[in-house]
XYZ file of C-alpha atoms in Angstrom:
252
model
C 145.687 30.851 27.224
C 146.745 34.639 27.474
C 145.733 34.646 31.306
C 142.262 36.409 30.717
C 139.488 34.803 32.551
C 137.806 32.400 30.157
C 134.329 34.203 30.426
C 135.877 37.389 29.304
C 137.363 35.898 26.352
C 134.216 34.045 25.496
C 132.329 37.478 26.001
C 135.024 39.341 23.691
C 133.925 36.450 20.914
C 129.976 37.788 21.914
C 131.118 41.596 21.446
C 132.644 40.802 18.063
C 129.225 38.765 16.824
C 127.398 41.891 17.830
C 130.082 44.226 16.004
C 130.329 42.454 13.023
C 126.390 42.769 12.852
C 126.535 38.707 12.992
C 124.334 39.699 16.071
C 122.119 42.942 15.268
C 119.768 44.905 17.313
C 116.885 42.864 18.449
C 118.269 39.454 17.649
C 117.864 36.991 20.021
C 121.364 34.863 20.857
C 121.750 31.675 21.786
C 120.345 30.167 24.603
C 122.568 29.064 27.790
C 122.706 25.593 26.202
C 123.551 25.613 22.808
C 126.090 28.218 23.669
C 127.974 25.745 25.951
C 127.355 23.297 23.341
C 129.063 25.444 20.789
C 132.281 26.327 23.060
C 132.616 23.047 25.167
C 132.853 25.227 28.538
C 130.523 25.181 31.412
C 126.637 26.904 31.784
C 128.436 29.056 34.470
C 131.610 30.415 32.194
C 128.566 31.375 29.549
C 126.078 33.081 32.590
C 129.324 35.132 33.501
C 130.408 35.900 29.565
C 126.915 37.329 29.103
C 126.513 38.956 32.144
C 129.489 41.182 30.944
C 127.201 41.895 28.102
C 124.242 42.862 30.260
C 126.561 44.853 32.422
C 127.760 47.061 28.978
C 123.945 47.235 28.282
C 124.803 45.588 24.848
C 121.901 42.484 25.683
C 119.112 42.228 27.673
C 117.496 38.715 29.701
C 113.840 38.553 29.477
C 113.236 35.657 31.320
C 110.485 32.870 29.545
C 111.500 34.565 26.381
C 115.173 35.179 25.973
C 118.304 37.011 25.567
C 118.296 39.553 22.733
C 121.131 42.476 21.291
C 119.833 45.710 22.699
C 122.530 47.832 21.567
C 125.071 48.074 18.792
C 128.842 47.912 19.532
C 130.081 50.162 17.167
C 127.325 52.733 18.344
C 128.577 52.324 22.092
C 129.687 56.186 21.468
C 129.025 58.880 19.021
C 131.569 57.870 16.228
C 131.996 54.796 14.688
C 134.584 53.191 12.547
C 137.758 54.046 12.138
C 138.559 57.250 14.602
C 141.815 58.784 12.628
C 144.462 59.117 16.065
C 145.164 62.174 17.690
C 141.941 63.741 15.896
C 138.273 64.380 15.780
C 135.279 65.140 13.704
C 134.543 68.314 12.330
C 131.525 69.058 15.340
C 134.011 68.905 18.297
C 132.097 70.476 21.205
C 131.403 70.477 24.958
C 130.751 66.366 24.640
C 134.101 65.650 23.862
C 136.631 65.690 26.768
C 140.382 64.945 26.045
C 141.995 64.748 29.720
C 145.760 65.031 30.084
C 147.152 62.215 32.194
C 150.840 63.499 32.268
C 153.372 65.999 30.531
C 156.926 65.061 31.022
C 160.351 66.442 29.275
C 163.023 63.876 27.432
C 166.283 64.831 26.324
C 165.452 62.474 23.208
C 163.009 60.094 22.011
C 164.005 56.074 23.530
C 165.907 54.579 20.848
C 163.237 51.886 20.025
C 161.015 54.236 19.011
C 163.657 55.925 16.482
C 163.457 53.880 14.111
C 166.887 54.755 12.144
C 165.581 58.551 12.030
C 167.255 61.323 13.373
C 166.381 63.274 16.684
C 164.995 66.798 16.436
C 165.455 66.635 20.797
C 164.766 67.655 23.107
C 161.125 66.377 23.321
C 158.020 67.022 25.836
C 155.766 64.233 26.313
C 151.909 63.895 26.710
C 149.783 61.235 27.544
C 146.190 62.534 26.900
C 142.870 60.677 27.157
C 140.096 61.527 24.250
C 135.908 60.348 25.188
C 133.088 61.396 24.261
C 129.681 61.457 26.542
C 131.572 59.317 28.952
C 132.520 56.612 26.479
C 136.444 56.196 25.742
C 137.563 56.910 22.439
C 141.554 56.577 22.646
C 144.604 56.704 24.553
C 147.019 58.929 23.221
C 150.591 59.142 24.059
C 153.096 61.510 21.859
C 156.573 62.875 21.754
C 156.740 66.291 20.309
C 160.026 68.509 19.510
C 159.918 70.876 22.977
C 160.211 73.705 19.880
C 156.912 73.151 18.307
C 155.248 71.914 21.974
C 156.440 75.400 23.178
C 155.080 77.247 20.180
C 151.953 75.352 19.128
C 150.932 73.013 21.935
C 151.715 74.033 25.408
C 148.490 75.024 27.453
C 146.292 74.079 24.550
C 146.552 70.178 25.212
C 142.904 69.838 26.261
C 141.411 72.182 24.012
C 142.353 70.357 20.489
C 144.125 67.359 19.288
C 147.658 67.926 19.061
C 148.234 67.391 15.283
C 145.206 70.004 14.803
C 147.593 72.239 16.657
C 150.655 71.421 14.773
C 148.575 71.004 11.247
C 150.327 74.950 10.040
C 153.696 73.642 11.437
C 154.064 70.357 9.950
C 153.221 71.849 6.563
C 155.746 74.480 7.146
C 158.108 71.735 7.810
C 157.046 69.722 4.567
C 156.531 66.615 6.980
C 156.459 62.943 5.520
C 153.823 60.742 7.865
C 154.864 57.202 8.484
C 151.695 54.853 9.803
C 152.209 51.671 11.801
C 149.138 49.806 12.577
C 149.261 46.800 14.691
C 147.038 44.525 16.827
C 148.947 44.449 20.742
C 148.201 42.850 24.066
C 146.936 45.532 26.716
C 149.795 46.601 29.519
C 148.127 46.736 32.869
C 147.561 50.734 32.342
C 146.552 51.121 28.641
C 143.628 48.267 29.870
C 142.714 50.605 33.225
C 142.590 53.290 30.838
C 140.294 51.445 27.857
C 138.524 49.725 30.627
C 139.373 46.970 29.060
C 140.636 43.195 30.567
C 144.708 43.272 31.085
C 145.938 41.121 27.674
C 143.349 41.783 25.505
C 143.887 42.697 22.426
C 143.990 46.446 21.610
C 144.899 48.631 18.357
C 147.959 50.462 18.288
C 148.079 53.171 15.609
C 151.771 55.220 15.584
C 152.564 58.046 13.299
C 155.925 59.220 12.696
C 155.825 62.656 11.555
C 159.558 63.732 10.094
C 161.148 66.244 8.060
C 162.528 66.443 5.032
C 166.270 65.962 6.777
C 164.829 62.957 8.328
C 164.276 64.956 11.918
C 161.609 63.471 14.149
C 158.710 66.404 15.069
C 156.452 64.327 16.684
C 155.601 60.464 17.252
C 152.565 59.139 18.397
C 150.665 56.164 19.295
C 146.926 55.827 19.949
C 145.291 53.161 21.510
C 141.856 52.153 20.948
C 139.791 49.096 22.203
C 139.225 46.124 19.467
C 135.648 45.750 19.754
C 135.155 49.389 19.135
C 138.029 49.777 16.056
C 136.909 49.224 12.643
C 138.463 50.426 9.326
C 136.845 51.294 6.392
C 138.360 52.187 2.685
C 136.276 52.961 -0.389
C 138.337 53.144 -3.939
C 137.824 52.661 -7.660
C 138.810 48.927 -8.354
C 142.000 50.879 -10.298
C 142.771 52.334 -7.453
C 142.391 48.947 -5.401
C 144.707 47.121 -7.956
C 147.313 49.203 -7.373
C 147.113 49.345 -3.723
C 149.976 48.199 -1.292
C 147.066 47.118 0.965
C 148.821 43.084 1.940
C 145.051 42.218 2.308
C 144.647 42.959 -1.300
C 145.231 39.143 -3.306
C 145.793 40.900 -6.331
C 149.454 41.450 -5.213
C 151.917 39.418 -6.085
């Protein structure tokens, strides 16, 4: 038990069944019963789970008839799949809002988040907020060397993603990119942020942009809600064999 209420775990299961298209537009879901049946919990834990459902307009009750999939998961906002962090599509426009939550300055970057690299300090930190016709997106948070934040980024934070803004930059600099992706419990604020439940499960992408000396110019993480994170890869099976992808049984 992670300390989620049980009929907003059982309605995260529901979400991912209508993700994973398990559940598709127009399909009518189990009723009450066999539900209950299924998970061994009570007729009121499954009323709540799909009430959650009904609340996200992702279902709809007709009573003497059913409950059916109204909406798509993955189409809860403009983009789907994988949203690359810090970044957006080619049409950004008036639709998309990123909101800065807080700028602070750091005399370095905290030592967990090092990594064995060097410190290109002092750094400025933003936490910004990217959505899209009032669906969240992604939490951002990044540390960026105060140099390039003073002259790239500063005043521009909620006009453009921030590695848009340091794309000329981190070429100049001949930047290596380091990507972490993980699957981590939601603090208290990243889940008021996602609107999410406290616990759940969350994607955490970080990038760790450094330069050829080893200097850290910027490290980010983005947070983005599990039932609305999907990644997708197409390759030639030659370039699948010779993947590093651990998913990949072809490894040895």
């Amino acid at each position: 038990m992670d300390g989620t209420a049980k009929y907003a775990r059982i309605s995260r299961i529901f979400r991912s069944k209508i993700a994973s298209g398990e559940w598709p537009i127009g399909h009518q879901i189990p009723t009450i019963d066999q539900l209950q049946n299924e998970y061994g919990v009570s007729r009121v834990t499954i009323r709540q789970a799909i009430s959650l459902l009904i609340d996200a307009d992702l279902v709809k009750s007709d009573r003497g008839r059913g409950t059916f999939v109204t909406a798509d998961v993955n189409n809860a906002s403009t983009y789907t799949g994988f949203i690359d962090a810090g970044s957006f599509p080619s049409d950004f426009s008036d639709k998309n809002l990123i909101t800065v939550i807080s700028r602070s300055s750091f005399h370095d970057i905290p030592r967990n988040l090092r990594q064995n690299r060097t410190s290109a300090g002092p750094y400025t930190f933003v936490k910004k907020l990217h959505s899209s016709d009032g669906v969240v997106l992604f939490l951002y948070e990044v540390f960026i060397a105060t140099e390039l934040y003073e002259e790239h980024v500063h005043g521009l934070e909620e006009t453009l993603p921030v590695q848009k803004l340091l794309t000329k930059a981190l070429l100049e600099s001949r930047a290596n990119v380091e990507t972490t992706v993980m699957v981590v419990p939601a603090d208290f604020s990243v889940a008021q942020l996602l609107r999410c439940e406290a616990s759940e499960p969350v994607c955490q992408v970080c990038r760790c942009f450094y330069a050829e000396d080893g200097r850290i110019l910027l490290k980010s993480c983005a947070y983005y809600r599990s039932d609305s994170f999907r990644f997708k890869s197409n390759q030639t099976f030659i370039q699948y064999l010779s993947s590093k992808d651990p998913t990949n049984s072809f490894i040895k």
